mmCIF file of C-alpha atoms in Angstrom:
data_model
loop_
_atom_site.group_PDB
_atom_site.id
_atom_site.type_symbol
_atom_site.label_atom_id
_atom_site.label_comp_id
_atom_site.label_asym_id
_atom_site.label_seq_id
_atom_site.Cartn_x
_atom_site.Cartn_y
_atom_site.Cartn_z
ATOM 1 C CA UNK R 1 -5.612 -18.630 -0.726
ATOM 2 C CA UNK R 2 -3.775 -15.268 -1.593
ATOM 3 C CA UNK R 3 -4.202 -13.257 -4.752
ATOM 4 C CA UNK R 4 -1.589 -14.397 -7.811
ATOM 5 C CA UNK R 5 0.745 -11.531 -7.999
ATOM 6 C CA UNK R 6 -0.593 -10.514 -11.533
ATOM 7 C CA UNK R 7 -3.853 -10.021 -9.906
ATOM 8 C CA UNK R 8 -2.249 -7.231 -7.445
ATOM 9 C CA UNK R 9 -0.885 -5.443 -9.796
ATOM 10 C CA UNK R 10 -4.019 -5.635 -12.248
ATOM 11 C CA UNK R 11 -5.798 -3.957 -8.896
ATOM 12 C CA UNK R 12 -3.341 -1.356 -7.938
ATOM 13 C CA UNK R 13 -2.804 0.365 -12.129
ATOM 14 C CA UNK R 14 -7.050 -0.261 -11.374
ATOM 15 C CA UNK R 15 -6.927 2.246 -8.109
ATOM 16 C CA UNK R 16 -3.513 2.991 -7.457
ATOM 17 C CA UNK R 17 -3.915 4.412 -4.083
ATOM 18 C CA UNK R 18 -2.903 2.720 -1.231
ATOM 19 C CA UNK R 19 -4.160 3.464 2.333
ATOM 20 C CA UNK R 20 -1.481 2.538 5.228
ATOM 21 C CA UNK R 21 -3.119 2.260 8.546
ATOM 22 C CA UNK R 22 -2.487 0.468 11.553
ATOM 23 C CA UNK R 23 -4.267 0.718 14.412
ATOM 24 C CA UNK R 24 -5.010 -2.195 17.757
ATOM 25 C CA UNK R 25 -8.370 -2.374 17.698
ATOM 26 C CA UNK R 26 -9.585 -4.500 14.822
ATOM 27 C CA UNK R 27 -13.483 -3.580 14.812
ATOM 28 C CA UNK R 28 -11.907 -0.062 14.153
ATOM 29 C CA UNK R 29 -9.751 -1.249 11.782
ATOM 30 C CA UNK R 30 -12.493 -3.235 9.399
ATOM 31 C CA UNK R 31 -14.606 0.479 9.899
ATOM 32 C CA UNK R 32 -11.452 2.080 8.589
ATOM 33 C CA UNK R 33 -11.252 -0.378 5.104
ATOM 34 C CA UNK R 34 -14.720 -0.553 4.652
ATOM 35 C CA UNK R 35 -15.196 2.997 3.791
ATOM 36 C CA UNK R 36 -11.773 2.667 2.220
ATOM 37 C CA UNK R 37 -13.737 -0.267 -0.318
ATOM 38 C CA UNK R 38 -17.068 2.050 -0.102
ATOM 39 C CA UNK R 39 -14.754 4.797 -1.651
ATOM 40 C CA UNK R 40 -12.877 3.171 -4.151
ATOM 41 C CA UNK R 41 -9.831 1.316 -2.612
ATOM 42 C CA UNK R 42 -8.700 -1.988 -3.804
ATOM 43 C CA UNK R 43 -5.742 -2.596 -2.038
ATOM 44 C CA UNK R 44 -5.271 -2.155 1.518
ATOM 45 C CA UNK R 45 -1.536 -2.420 3.642
ATOM 46 C CA UNK R 46 -2.164 -2.940 7.302
ATOM 47 C CA UNK R 47 1.297 -2.297 8.969
ATOM 48 C CA UNK R 48 3.151 -4.739 11.221
ATOM 49 C CA UNK R 49 3.787 -2.321 13.864
ATOM 50 C CA UNK R 50 2.143 -3.052 16.887
ATOM 51 C CA UNK R 51 2.620 -6.106 19.739
ATOM 52 C CA UNK R 52 -1.040 -7.444 18.406
ATOM 53 C CA UNK R 53 -0.867 -6.623 14.659
ATOM 54 C CA UNK R 54 -1.045 -10.714 14.151
ATOM 55 C CA UNK R 55 -4.100 -10.691 15.766
ATOM 56 C CA UNK R 56 -5.939 -7.555 14.117
ATOM 57 C CA UNK R 57 -4.048 -8.897 10.724
ATOM 58 C CA UNK R 58 -6.217 -12.160 11.434
ATOM 59 C CA UNK R 59 -9.662 -10.373 12.093
ATOM 60 C CA UNK R 60 -9.033 -7.900 9.026
ATOM 61 C CA UNK R 61 -8.114 -10.912 6.586
ATOM 62 C CA UNK R 62 -10.806 -12.532 7.508
ATOM 63 C CA UNK R 63 -13.148 -9.508 7.130
ATOM 64 C CA UNK R 64 -12.314 -8.360 3.427
ATOM 65 C CA UNK R 65 -12.187 -12.187 2.317
ATOM 66 C CA UNK R 66 -15.637 -12.620 3.604
ATOM 67 C CA UNK R 67 -17.320 -9.223 2.446
ATOM 68 C CA UNK R 68 -14.759 -7.413 0.058
ATOM 69 C CA UNK R 69 -12.785 -10.764 -1.642
ATOM 70 C CA UNK R 70 -11.902 -8.291 -4.622
ATOM 71 C CA UNK R 71 -9.871 -6.266 -2.695
ATOM 72 C CA UNK R 72 -6.042 -7.050 -1.968
ATOM 73 C CA UNK R 73 -4.913 -7.235 1.446
ATOM 74 C CA UNK R 74 -1.066 -6.899 2.457
ATOM 75 C CA UNK R 75 1.209 -6.292 5.412
ATOM 76 C CA UNK R 76 4.057 -3.414 5.241
ATOM 77 C CA UNK R 77 6.736 -2.524 7.540
ATOM 78 C CA UNK R 78 7.923 -6.381 7.472
ATOM 79 C CA UNK R 79 12.359 -6.619 7.831
ATOM 80 C CA UNK R 80 12.682 -10.237 7.105
ATOM 81 C CA UNK R 81 11.821 -13.987 6.289
ATOM 82 C CA UNK R 82 10.342 -14.507 9.300
ATOM 83 C CA UNK R 83 7.810 -11.786 9.638
ATOM 84 C CA UNK R 84 7.102 -12.599 6.065
ATOM 85 C CA UNK R 85 6.669 -16.631 6.743
ATOM 86 C CA UNK R 86 4.195 -15.582 9.124
ATOM 87 C CA UNK R 87 1.687 -13.172 7.119
ATOM 88 C CA UNK R 88 2.487 -15.526 4.255
ATOM 89 C CA UNK R 89 0.278 -18.047 6.628
ATOM 90 C CA UNK R 90 -2.229 -15.743 7.694
ATOM 91 C CA UNK R 91 -3.300 -15.094 3.995
ATOM 92 C CA UNK R 92 -1.693 -11.950 3.061
ATOM 93 C CA UNK R 93 -1.920 -10.776 -0.418
ATOM 94 C CA UNK R 94 1.161 -8.498 -0.513
ATOM 95 C CA UNK R 95 4.462 -7.747 1.659
ATOM 96 C CA UNK R 96 5.726 -4.116 1.680
ATOM 97 C CA UNK R 97 8.641 -3.227 2.754
ATOM 98 C CA UNK R 98 10.526 -0.043 4.428
ATOM 99 C CA UNK R 99 14.028 -1.561 2.875
ATOM 100 C CA UNK R 100 14.808 -4.222 -0.001
ATOM 101 C CA UNK R 101 16.100 -7.842 1.870
ATOM 102 C CA UNK R 102 17.357 -10.746 -0.058
ATOM 103 C CA UNK R 103 15.424 -13.314 2.108
ATOM 104 C CA UNK R 104 11.905 -11.361 2.496
ATOM 105 C CA UNK R 105 12.784 -11.113 -2.166
ATOM 106 C CA UNK R 106 13.340 -15.034 -1.559
ATOM 107 C CA UNK R 107 10.522 -15.979 0.653
ATOM 108 C CA UNK R 108 7.801 -13.867 -1.886
ATOM 109 C CA UNK R 109 9.764 -15.785 -5.057
ATOM 110 C CA UNK R 110 8.523 -19.404 -3.300
ATOM 111 C CA UNK R 111 5.618 -18.115 -2.496
ATOM 112 C CA UNK R 112 4.233 -16.725 -5.587
ATOM 113 C CA UNK R 113 3.651 -13.236 -3.523
ATOM 114 C CA UNK R 114 3.973 -9.698 -4.353
ATOM 115 C CA UNK R 115 6.197 -8.012 -3.193
ATOM 116 C CA UNK R 116 7.001 -3.911 -2.871
ATOM 117 C CA UNK R 117 10.628 -3.167 -1.457
ATOM 118 C CA UNK R 118 11.359 0.176 -0.508
ATOM 119 C CA UNK R 119 14.221 1.366 -1.899
ATOM 120 C CA UNK R 120 15.230 4.837 -2.009
ATOM 121 C CA UNK R 121 18.852 5.550 -3.925
ATOM 122 C CA UNK R 122 19.356 4.568 -7.822
ATOM 123 C CA UNK R 123 21.598 1.688 -6.203
ATOM 124 C CA UNK R 124 19.114 -0.085 -3.876
ATOM 125 C CA UNK R 125 16.171 0.656 -6.613
ATOM 126 C CA UNK R 126 18.294 -1.161 -9.115
ATOM 127 C CA UNK R 127 19.092 -3.806 -6.870
ATOM 128 C CA UNK R 128 15.350 -4.658 -5.894
ATOM 129 C CA UNK R 129 14.433 -4.931 -9.281
ATOM 130 C CA UNK R 130 17.376 -7.607 -9.581
ATOM 131 C CA UNK R 131 15.422 -9.389 -6.391
ATOM 132 C CA UNK R 132 12.200 -9.537 -8.403
ATOM 133 C CA UNK R 133 10.391 -6.593 -7.795
ATOM 134 C CA UNK R 134 7.817 -5.777 -10.684
ATOM 135 C CA UNK R 135 6.812 -2.297 -8.061
ATOM 136 C CA UNK R 136 9.342 -0.781 -6.161
ATOM 137 C CA UNK R 137 8.340 1.086 -2.847
ATOM 138 C CA UNK R 138 10.365 4.600 -2.606
ATOM 139 C CA UNK R 139 10.361 6.104 1.073
ATOM 140 C CA UNK R 140 10.637 8.754 1.890
ATOM 141 C CA UNK R 141 8.776 11.454 -0.707
ATOM 142 C CA UNK R 142 8.481 14.387 1.052
ATOM 143 C CA UNK R 143 12.833 13.229 1.926
ATOM 144 C CA UNK R 144 12.918 12.331 -2.286
ATOM 145 C CA UNK R 145 10.908 14.862 -3.922
ATOM 146 C CA UNK R 146 8.338 14.567 -7.412
ATOM 147 C CA UNK R 147 11.763 16.095 -8.785
ATOM 148 C CA UNK R 148 13.882 12.626 -8.006
ATOM 149 C CA UNK R 149 11.551 10.834 -9.384
ATOM 150 C CA UNK R 150 11.538 12.476 -12.753
ATOM 151 C CA UNK R 151 15.117 11.850 -13.043
ATOM 152 C CA UNK R 152 15.180 8.465 -12.230
ATOM 153 C CA UNK R 153 12.569 7.624 -15.191
ATOM 154 C CA UNK R 154 15.728 9.241 -17.417
ATOM 155 C CA UNK R 155 17.525 5.936 -17.222
ATOM 156 C CA UNK R 156 15.371 3.410 -15.626
ATOM 157 C CA UNK R 157 12.196 4.228 -16.946
ATOM 158 C CA UNK R 158 10.322 0.387 -17.430
ATOM 159 C CA UNK R 159 10.981 0.885 -12.868
ATOM 160 C CA UNK R 160 7.550 1.076 -11.697
ATOM 161 C CA UNK R 161 7.166 3.000 -8.303
ATOM 162 C CA UNK R 162 4.763 3.199 -5.559
ATOM 163 C CA UNK R 163 5.441 6.155 -3.381
ATOM 164 C CA UNK R 164 5.382 6.338 0.458
ATOM 165 C CA UNK R 165 5.665 9.554 2.535
ATOM 166 C CA UNK R 166 4.855 12.658 2.345
ATOM 167 C CA UNK R 167 1.450 11.857 -0.140
ATOM 168 C CA UNK R 168 -1.123 13.932 0.700
ATOM 169 C CA UNK R 169 -4.686 13.404 0.007
ATOM 170 C CA UNK R 170 -5.048 16.542 -2.767
ATOM 171 C CA UNK R 171 -5.982 16.424 -6.397
ATOM 172 C CA UNK R 172 -2.595 18.731 -6.200
ATOM 173 C CA UNK R 173 0.052 15.999 -4.755
ATOM 174 C CA UNK R 174 -1.647 13.377 -6.576
ATOM 175 C CA UNK R 175 -1.112 14.953 -9.964
ATOM 176 C CA UNK R 176 2.568 16.468 -9.081
ATOM 177 C CA UNK R 177 3.736 12.503 -8.259
ATOM 178 C CA UNK R 178 1.884 11.160 -11.473
ATOM 179 C CA UNK R 179 2.773 13.234 -13.219
ATOM 180 C CA UNK R 180 7.068 12.076 -12.384
ATOM 181 C CA UNK R 181 5.969 9.040 -13.074
ATOM 182 C CA UNK R 182 4.615 6.668 -10.399
ATOM 183 C CA UNK R 183 2.847 3.880 -10.779
ATOM 184 C CA UNK R 184 1.596 4.736 -7.440
ATOM 185 C CA UNK R 185 1.132 5.964 -3.859
ATOM 186 C CA UNK R 186 1.312 5.402 -0.083
ATOM 187 C CA UNK R 187 -0.646 7.749 1.854
ATOM 188 C CA UNK R 188 -1.127 7.085 5.419
ATOM 189 C CA UNK R 189 -1.604 8.860 8.486
ATOM 190 C CA UNK R 190 -3.325 12.135 6.467
ATOM 191 C CA UNK R 191 -5.833 10.271 4.984
ATOM 192 C CA UNK R 192 -6.894 9.087 8.511
ATOM 193 C CA UNK R 193 -6.671 12.305 10.864
ATOM 194 C CA UNK R 194 -7.129 11.433 14.423
ATOM 195 C CA UNK R 195 -10.347 13.067 15.182
ATOM 196 C CA UNK R 196 -12.238 11.556 12.319
ATOM 197 C CA UNK R 197 -11.144 8.267 13.397
ATOM 198 C CA UNK R 198 -12.054 9.131 17.023
ATOM 199 C CA UNK R 199 -15.431 10.348 16.359
ATOM 200 C CA UNK R 200 -16.367 7.475 13.395
ATOM 201 C CA UNK R 201 -16.702 10.266 10.643
ATOM 202 C CA UNK R 202 -15.792 7.355 8.554
ATOM 203 C CA UNK R 203 -18.758 9.354 6.437
ATOM 204 C CA UNK R 204 -15.248 11.813 5.451
ATOM 205 C CA UNK R 205 -13.101 8.732 4.362
ATOM 206 C CA UNK R 206 -14.876 7.575 2.219
ATOM 207 C CA UNK R 207 -15.406 11.227 -0.023
ATOM 208 C CA UNK R 208 -11.981 12.670 0.277
ATOM 209 C CA UNK R 209 -11.126 8.747 -1.180
ATOM 210 C CA UNK R 210 -13.649 9.014 -3.799
ATOM 211 C CA UNK R 211 -12.930 11.864 -4.704
ATOM 212 C CA UNK R 212 -9.003 11.346 -5.080
ATOM 213 C CA UNK R 213 -10.135 7.940 -7.449
ATOM 214 C CA UNK R 214 -12.340 9.778 -9.573
ATOM 215 C CA UNK R 215 -9.862 13.013 -10.128
ATOM 216 C CA UNK R 216 -6.897 9.959 -10.853
ATOM 217 C CA UNK R 217 -8.977 8.508 -13.677
ATOM 218 C CA UNK R 218 -8.879 12.436 -14.904
ATOM 219 C CA UNK R 219 -5.579 12.558 -14.977
ATOM 220 C CA UNK R 220 -5.168 8.794 -16.448
ATOM 221 C CA UNK R 221 -6.999 9.945 -19.660
ATOM 222 C CA UNK R 222 -5.703 13.079 -19.879
#
């Protein structure tokens, strides 16, 4: 059974760094998840970017349910209602989109599932909130920049934003984005250097994440 939306959002509030990852090897991905969890991550986005994404996701769902029941597992790169329904049936806790589509909003609302649609312009962000989004994914972050988020918060201070794309796994990058007003950040390939993943140096990923979580907690209390 999927986590209730408010639990997912509470989880994000406590540890607002979301790894964004895809690999066709379920065993390797489980090792990545383990490294992330040990570093303090509590929400993980697996992306729907490969032919066997559903098969891998099934393994991840079982692995997390068995070992890390307090971790939220989400699916990203969802474009339509059919895809959303498939992964809801597989037990996803939240859905992330690169776009905002009304049919996916309808499915997520009907299933009472946390939904984070993708948007870029102020109009797109506003329309996403009208469809029921509590957190809107702004993508790509490296194109809009942190100044855009700061400006957005002027007329729309209540909007919660998760930025993905261009967020670096460094204290400087976290400070830039959270100071601008984001609620959470998604970090993809930069969090998982190819050389580290291929050589199985998962403790390096754990160390990086632990440092980032600690730094965020310092930011949040100052």
